[in-house]
Coordinates of C-alpha atoms in Angstrom, one line a residue:
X1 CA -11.7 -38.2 -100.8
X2 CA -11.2 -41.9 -100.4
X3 CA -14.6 -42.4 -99.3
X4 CA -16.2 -40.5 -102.1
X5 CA -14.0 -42.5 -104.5
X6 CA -15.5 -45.8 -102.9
X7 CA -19.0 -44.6 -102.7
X8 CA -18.4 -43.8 -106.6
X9 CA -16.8 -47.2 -107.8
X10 CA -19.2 -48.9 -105.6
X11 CA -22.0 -46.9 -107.4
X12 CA -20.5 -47.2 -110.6
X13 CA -20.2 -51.4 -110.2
X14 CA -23.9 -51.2 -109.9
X15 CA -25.0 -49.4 -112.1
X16 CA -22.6 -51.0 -115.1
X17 CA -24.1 -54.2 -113.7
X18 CA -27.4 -53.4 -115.0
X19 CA -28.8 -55.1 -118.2
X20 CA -30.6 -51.3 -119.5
X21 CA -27.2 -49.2 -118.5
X22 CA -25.6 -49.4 -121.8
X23 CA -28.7 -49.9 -123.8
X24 CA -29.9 -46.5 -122.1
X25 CA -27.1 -44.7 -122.8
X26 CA -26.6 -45.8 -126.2
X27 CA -30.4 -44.6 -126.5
X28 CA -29.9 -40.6 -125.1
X29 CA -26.6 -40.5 -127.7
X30 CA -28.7 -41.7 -130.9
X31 CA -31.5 -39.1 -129.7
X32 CA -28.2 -36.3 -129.6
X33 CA -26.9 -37.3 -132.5
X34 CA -30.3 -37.1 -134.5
X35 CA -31.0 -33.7 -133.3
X36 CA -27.8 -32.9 -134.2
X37 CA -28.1 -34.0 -137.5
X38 CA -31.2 -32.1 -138.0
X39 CA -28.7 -29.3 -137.4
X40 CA -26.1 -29.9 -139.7
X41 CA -28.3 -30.3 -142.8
X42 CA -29.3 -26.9 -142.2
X43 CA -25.4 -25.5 -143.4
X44 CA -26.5 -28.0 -146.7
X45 CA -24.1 -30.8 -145.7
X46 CA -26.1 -33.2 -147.7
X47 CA -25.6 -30.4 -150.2
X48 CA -21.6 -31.1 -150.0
X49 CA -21.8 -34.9 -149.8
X50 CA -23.9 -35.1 -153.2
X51 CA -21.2 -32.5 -155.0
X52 CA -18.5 -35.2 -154.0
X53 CA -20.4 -38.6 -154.3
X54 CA -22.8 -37.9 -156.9
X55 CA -24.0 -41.3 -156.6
X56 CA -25.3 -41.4 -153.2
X57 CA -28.0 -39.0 -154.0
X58 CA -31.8 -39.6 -152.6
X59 CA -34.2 -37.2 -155.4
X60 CA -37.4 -39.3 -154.6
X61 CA -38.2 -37.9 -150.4
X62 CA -40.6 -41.4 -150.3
X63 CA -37.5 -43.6 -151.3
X64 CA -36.2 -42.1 -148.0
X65 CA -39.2 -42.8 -145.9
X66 CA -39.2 -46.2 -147.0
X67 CA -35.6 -47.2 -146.2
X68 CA -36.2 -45.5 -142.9
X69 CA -39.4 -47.0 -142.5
X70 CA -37.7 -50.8 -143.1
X71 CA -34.7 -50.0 -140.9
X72 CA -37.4 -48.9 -138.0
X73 CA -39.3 -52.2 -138.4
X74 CA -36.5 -54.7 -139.1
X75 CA -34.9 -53.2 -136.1
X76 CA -37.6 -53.5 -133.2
X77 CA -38.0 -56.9 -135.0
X78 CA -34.0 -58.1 -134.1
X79 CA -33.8 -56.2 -131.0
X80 CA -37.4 -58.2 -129.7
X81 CA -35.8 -61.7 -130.8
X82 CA -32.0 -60.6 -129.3
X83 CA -34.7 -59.7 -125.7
X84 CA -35.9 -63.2 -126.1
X85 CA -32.7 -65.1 -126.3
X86 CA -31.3 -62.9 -123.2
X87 CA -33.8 -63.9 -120.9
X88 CA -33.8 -67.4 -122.1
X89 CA -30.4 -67.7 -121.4
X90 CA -30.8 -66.0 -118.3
X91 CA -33.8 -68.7 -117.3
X92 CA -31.9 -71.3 -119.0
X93 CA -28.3 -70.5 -116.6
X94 CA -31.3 -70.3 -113.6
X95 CA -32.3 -73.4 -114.2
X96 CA -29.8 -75.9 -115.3
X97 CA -27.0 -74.5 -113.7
X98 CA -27.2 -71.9 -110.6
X99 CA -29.3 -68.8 -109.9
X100 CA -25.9 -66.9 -108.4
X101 CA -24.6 -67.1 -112.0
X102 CA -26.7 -65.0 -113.3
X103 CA -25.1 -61.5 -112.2
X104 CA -21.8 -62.3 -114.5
X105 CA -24.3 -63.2 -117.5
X106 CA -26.2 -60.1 -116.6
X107 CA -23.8 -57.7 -116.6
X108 CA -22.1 -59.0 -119.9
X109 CA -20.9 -55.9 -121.5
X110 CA -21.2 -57.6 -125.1
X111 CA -25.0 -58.1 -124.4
X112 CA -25.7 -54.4 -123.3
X113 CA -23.8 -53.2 -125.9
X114 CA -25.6 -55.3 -128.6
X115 CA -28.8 -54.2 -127.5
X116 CA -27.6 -50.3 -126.7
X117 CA -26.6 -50.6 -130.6
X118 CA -30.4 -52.2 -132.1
X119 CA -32.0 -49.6 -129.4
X120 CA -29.5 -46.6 -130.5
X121 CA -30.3 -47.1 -134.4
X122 CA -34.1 -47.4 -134.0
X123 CA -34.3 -44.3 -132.1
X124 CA -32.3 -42.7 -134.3
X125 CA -34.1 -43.6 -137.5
X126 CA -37.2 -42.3 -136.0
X127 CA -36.0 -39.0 -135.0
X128 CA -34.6 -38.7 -138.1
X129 CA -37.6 -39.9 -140.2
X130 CA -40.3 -37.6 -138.1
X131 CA -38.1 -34.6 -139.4
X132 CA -37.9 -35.3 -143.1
X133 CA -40.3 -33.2 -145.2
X134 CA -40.8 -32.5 -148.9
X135 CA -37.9 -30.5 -150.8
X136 CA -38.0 -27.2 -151.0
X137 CA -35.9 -24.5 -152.7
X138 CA -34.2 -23.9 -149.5
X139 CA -34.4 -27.4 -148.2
X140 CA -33.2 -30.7 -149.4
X141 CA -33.6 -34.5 -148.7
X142 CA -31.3 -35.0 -145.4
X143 CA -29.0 -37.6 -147.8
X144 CA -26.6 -37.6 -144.7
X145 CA -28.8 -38.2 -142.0
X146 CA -30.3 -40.9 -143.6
X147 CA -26.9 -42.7 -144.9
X148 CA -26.0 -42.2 -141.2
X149 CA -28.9 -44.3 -140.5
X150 CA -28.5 -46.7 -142.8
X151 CA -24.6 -47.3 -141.8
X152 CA -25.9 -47.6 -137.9
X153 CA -28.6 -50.6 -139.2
X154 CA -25.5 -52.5 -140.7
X155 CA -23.7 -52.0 -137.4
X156 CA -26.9 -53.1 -136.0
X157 CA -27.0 -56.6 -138.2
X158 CA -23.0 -57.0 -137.9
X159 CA -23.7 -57.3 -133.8
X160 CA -26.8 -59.3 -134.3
X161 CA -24.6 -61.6 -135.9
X162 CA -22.2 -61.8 -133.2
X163 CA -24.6 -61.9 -130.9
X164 CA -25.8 -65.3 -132.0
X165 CA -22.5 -66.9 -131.9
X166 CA -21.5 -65.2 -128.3
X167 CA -25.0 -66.2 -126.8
X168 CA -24.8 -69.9 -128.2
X169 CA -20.8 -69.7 -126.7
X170 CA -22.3 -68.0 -123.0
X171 CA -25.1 -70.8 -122.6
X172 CA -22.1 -73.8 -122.5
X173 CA -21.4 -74.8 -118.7
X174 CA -18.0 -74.9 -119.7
X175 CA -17.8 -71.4 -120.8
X176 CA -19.5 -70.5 -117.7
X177 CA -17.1 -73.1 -115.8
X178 CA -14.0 -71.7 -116.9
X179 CA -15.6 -67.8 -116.0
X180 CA -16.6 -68.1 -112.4
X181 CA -13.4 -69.9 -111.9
X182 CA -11.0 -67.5 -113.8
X183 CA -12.5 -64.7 -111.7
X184 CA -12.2 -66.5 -108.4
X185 CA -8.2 -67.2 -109.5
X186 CA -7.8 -64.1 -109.9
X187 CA -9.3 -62.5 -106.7
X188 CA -7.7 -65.0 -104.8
X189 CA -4.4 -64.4 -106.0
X190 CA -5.0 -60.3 -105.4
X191 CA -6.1 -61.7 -102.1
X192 CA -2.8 -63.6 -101.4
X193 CA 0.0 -60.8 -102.6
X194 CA -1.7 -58.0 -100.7
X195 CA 0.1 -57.1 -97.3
X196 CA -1.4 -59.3 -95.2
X197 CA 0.5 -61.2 -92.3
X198 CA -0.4 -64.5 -90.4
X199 CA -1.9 -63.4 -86.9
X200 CA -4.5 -61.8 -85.1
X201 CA -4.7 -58.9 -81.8
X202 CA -3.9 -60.2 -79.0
X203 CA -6.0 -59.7 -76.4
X204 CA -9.4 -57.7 -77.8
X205 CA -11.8 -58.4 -74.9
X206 CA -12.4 -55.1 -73.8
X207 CA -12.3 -53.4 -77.2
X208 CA -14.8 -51.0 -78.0
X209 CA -17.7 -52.6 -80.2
X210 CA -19.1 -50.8 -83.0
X211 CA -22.7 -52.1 -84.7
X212 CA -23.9 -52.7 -88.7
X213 CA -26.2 -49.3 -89.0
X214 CA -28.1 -51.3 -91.5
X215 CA -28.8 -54.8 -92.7
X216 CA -28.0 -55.9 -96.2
X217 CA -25.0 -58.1 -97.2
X218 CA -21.4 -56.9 -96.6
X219 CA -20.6 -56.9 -100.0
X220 CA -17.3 -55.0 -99.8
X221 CA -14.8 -54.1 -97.3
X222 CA -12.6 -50.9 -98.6
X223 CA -9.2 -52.2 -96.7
X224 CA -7.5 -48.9 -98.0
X225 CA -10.0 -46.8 -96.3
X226 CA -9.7 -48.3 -93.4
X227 CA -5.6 -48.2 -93.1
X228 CA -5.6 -44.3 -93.9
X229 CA -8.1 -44.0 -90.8
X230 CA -6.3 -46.3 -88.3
X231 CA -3.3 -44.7 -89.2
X232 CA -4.6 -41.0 -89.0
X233 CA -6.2 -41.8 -85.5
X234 CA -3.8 -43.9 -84.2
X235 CA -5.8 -47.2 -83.5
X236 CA -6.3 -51.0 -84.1
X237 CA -9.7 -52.0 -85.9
X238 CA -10.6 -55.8 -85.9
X239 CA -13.7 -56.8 -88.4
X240 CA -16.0 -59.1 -86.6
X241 CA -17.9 -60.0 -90.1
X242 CA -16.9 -62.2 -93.2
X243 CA -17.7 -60.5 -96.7
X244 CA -21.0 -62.2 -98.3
X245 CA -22.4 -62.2 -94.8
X246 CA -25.8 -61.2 -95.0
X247 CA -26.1 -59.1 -91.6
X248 CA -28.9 -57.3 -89.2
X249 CA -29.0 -54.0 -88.4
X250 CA -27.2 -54.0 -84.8
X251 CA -25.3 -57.2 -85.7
X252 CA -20.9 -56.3 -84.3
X253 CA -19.8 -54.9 -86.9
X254 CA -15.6 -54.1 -86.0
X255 CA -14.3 -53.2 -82.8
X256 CA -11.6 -50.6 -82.3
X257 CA -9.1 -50.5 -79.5
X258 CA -9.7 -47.1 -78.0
X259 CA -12.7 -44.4 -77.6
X260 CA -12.8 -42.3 -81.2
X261 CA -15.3 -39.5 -82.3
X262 CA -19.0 -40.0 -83.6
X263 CA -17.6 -38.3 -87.0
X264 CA -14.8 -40.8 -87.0
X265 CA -16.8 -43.9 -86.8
X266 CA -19.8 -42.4 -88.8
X267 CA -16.7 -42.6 -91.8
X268 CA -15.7 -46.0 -90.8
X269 CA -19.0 -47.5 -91.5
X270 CA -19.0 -46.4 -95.0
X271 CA -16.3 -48.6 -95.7
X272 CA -18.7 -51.4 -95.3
X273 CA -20.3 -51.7 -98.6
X274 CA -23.6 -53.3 -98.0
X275 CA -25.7 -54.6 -101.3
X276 CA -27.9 -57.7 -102.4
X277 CA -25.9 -58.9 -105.8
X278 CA -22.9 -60.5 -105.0
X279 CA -20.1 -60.4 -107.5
X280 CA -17.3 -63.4 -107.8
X281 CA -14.5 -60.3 -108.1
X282 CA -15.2 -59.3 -104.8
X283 CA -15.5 -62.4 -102.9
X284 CA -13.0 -65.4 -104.1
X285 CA -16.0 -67.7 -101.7
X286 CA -18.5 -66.7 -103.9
X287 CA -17.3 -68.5 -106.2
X288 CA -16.4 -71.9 -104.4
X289 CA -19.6 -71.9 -103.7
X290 CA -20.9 -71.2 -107.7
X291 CA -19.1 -74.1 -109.0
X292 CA -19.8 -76.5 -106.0
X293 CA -23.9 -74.9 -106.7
X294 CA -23.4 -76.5 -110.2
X295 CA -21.9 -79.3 -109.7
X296 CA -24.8 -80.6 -107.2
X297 CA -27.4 -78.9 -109.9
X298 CA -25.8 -81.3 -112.6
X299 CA -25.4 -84.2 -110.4
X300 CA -29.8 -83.9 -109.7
X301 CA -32.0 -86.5 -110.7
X302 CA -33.2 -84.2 -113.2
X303 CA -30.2 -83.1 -114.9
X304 CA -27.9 -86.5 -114.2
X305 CA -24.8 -85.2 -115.8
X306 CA -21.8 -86.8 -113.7
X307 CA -19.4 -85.4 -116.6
X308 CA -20.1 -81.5 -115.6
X309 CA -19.6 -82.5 -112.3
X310 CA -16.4 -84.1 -112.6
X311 CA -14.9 -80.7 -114.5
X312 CA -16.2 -78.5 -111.3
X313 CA -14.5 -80.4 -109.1
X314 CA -11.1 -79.9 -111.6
X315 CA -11.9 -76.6 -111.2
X316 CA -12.1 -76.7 -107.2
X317 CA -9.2 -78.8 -106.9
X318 CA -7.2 -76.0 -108.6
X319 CA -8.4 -73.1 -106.3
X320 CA -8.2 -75.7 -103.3
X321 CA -4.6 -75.5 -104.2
X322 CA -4.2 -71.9 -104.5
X323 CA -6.1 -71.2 -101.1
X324 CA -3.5 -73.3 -99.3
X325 CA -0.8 -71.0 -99.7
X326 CA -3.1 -68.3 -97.9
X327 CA -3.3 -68.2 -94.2
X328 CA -6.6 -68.3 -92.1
X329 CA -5.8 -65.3 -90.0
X330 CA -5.3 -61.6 -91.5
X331 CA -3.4 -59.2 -90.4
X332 CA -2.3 -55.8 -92.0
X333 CA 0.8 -54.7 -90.3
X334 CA 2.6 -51.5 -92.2
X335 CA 5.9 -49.9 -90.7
X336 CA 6.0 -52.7 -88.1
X337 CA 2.2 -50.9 -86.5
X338 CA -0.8 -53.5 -86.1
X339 CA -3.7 -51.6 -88.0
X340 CA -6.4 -54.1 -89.0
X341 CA -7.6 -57.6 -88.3
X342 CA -9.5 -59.1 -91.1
X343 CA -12.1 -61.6 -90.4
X344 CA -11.9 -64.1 -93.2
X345 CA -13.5 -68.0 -94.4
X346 CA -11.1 -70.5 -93.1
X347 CA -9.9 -73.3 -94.6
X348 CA -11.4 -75.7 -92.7
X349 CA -14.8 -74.2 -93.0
X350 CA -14.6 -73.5 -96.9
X351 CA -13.3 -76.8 -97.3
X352 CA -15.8 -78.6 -95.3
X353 CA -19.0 -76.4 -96.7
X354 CA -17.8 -77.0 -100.3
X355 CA -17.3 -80.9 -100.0
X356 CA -20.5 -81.4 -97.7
X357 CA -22.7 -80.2 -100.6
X358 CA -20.6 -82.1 -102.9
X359 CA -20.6 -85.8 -100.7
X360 CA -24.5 -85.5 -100.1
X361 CA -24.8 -85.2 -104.1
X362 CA -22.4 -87.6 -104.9
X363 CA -22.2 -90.4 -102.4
X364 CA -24.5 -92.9 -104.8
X365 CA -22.2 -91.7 -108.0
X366 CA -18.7 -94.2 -107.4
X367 CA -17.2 -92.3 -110.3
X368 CA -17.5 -88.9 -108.9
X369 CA -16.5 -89.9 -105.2
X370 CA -13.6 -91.4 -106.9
X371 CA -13.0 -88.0 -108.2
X372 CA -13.5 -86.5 -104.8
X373 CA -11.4 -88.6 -103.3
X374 CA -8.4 -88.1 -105.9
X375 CA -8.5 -84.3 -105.4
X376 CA -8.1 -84.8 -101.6
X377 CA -4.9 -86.8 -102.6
X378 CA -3.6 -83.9 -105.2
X379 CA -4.3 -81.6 -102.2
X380 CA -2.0 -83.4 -99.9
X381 CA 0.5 -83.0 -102.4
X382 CA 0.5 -79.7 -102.6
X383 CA 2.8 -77.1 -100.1
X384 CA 0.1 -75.6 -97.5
X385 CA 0.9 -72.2 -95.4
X386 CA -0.5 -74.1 -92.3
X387 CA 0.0 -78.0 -91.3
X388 CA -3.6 -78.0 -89.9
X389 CA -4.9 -77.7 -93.4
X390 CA -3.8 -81.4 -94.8
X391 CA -6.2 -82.5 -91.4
X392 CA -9.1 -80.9 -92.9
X393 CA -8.0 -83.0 -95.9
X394 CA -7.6 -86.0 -94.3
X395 CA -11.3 -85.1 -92.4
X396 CA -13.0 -84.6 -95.5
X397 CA -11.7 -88.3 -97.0
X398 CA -12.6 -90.0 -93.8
X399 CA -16.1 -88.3 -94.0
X400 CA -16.6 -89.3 -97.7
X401 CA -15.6 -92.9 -97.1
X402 CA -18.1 -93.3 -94.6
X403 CA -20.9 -91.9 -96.8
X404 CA -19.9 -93.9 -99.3
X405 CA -19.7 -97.5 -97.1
X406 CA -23.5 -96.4 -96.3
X407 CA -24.7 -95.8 -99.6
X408 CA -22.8 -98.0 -102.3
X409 CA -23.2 -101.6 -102.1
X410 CA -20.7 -103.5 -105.0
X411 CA -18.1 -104.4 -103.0
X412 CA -16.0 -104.1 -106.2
X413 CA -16.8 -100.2 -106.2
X414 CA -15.7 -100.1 -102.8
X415 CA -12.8 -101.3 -103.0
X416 CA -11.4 -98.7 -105.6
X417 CA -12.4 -96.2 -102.7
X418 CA -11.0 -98.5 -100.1
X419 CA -7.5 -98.6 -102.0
X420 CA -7.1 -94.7 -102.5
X421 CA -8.8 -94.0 -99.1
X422 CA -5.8 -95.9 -97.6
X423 CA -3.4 -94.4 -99.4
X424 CA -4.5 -91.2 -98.4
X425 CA -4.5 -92.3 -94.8
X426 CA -1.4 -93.3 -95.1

């Protein structure tokens, strides 16, 4: 059951992800709802509406075309222009700030649902305008339908409005800033109160190995899946692989501690969720390495923006300080029992791969090394889980000094490094 209930969120994440998932399905409920109109105004319901609200009465069946006919074509004419502006923001984010962003602007619910509403009301018009005919004795002008349709175009234009101001909002790197680093706060946080202990197997040599059926990248671990096996079969499993990892078919997968059944590791491997988008809620890294992606994109020759740098590396400082309270090594101990070994980013490397891009960027910029080199000062401030991680801090500041000595000459610059280099040191 817990499998299926992975293999269903995991589907379900994908599919949500997609620009045309809510624009479809707004789309098969307009056709629905028009054919199910064309139902109720047999029972006369227009009939009742115009005995309570005389006014809203339709006599003339080409008044009713018309306004049906302008709500068609002043619909397809938003919905191509609200297309436009989506993938011009999308090229725009591409661009100027970082390919990998594009997922979270992608799977924006309030631009699916924007264009699920123009798509929805367009279809629905037509339906609804192929089925009116001239009045009968025993037929009248569908009055209801047709207000339905009207009140859906208003809907329409009320979303069209918002969308403008949401898309001109979405575009700022700020905005997109502030996103990729809320979600990364918060998956590191989830990360950091879950039941994980400092420490690793002890001896895991001759461990059984267990290969990737398939190549892809491990997008998703499901820990919970795991646990309810080890714990059902009595055994140790130890992940070999880091989530984002793009991996081979055959590449060592996990290794478990005794001989199990083909069945039994069949259902392990499809706790290893393996897809080509990767999303900043499942993987905290991700989205290190998205603001550290923008920050080099904005310090470019091309873009030369120092100030949008400067706010990423706020923004890094922050989750620098948060990943210090988490320890390198993973393990999930429950009623005092060794069950799983996660293999996880340490801080050393995440540290060193974030400033690396960051100090080759940089290293002609004084102002943003300056700022470098004050965030590996607030980071030695701050309480660490582990005493080796203030010597990756103190690594990283000796590494950026010398990059700077090699590649900014005013002596006056350097010696405003110099000063808080020492300090640091010190």
């Amino acid at each position: 059951m817990k499998k299926l209930f992975t293999k269903v969120n995991s589907f379900y994440n994908i599919l949500t992800g997609s620009i045309a998932f809510y624009p479809t399905f707004y789309s098969i409920l307009a056709i629905f709802l028009a054919f199910f109109m064309k139902y109720i105004e047999t029972v006369d319901a227009s009939k009742q509406l115009i005995e309570w609200f005389p006014g809203l009465e339709i006599t003339d069946v080409d008044t009713a075309r018309n306004l049906l006919t302008t709500l068609i074509a002043g619909g397809i004419s938003m919905l191509v222009f609200t297309f436009n502006m989506v993938m011009l923001l999308l090229s725009q984010a591409a661009a100027n700030y970082s390919p990998r962003v594009l997922p979270s602007l992608i799977s924006n619910r309030k631009h699916q649902l924007i264009l699920g509403a123009f798509l929805g009301s367009i279809l629905y018009n037509i339906i609804t305008l192929i089925g009116i005919d001239e009045p009968t004795q025993n037929q009248t002008i569908p009055i209801l339908s047709v207000l339905l349709g009207l009140t859906a175009a208003i809907i329409s234009l009320a979303a069209f409005v918002f969308f403008i101001h949401n898309i001109s909002s979405n575009i700022q790197i700020n905005n997109i800033l502030k996103n990729v680093f809320s979600k990364a706060l918060k998956r590191l946080n989830k990360v950091i109160d879950s039941n994980y202990k400092d420490g690793s197997f002890s001896n895991t040599d001759d461990w059984i190995t267990f290969k990737a059926k398939k190549s892809g990248t491990l997008q998703n671990i499901s820990i919970s899946g795991l646990k309810k096996i080890a714990k059902e079969q009595d055994i140790k499993i130890k992940l070999l692989q880091i989530k984002g990892t793009y991996l081979l078919a055959n590449s060592p997968l996990f290794k478990i501690n005794k001989e199990i059944d083909e069945k039994v590791t069949d259902e392990i491997q499809e706790y290893f969720l393996f897809r080509e988008p990767e999303l900043v809620s499942d993987n905290y890294v991700l989205g290190f390495k998205q603001i550290t992606e923008i920050a080099v994109k904005a310090m470019s020759p091309g873009i030369n923006d120092p100030g949008t740098a400067i706010n990423a590396i706020n923004y890094l400082t922050q989750l620098f300080c948060v990943r210090m309270n988490k320890p390198d090594l993973e393990l999930l101990i429950e009623d005092d029992k060794e069950l799983i070994e996660l293999k996880t980013v340490s801080f050393e490397e995440l540290i060193y791969t974030t400033c690396a891009a960051l100090r080759t960027y940089s290293r002609n910029d004084v102002i943003v090394s300056l700022k470098m080199m004050s965030m590996y000062e607030q980071l030695l401030q701050n309480p660490a889980s582990k005493e080796d991680y203030y010597k990756s801090i103190h690594n990283q500041a000796e590494l950026l000094m010398h990059d700077c000595k090699e590649h900014i000459e005013n002596t006056g610059d350097l010696e405003k490094l110099q000063n808080l280099y020492e300090k640091i040191a010190s």
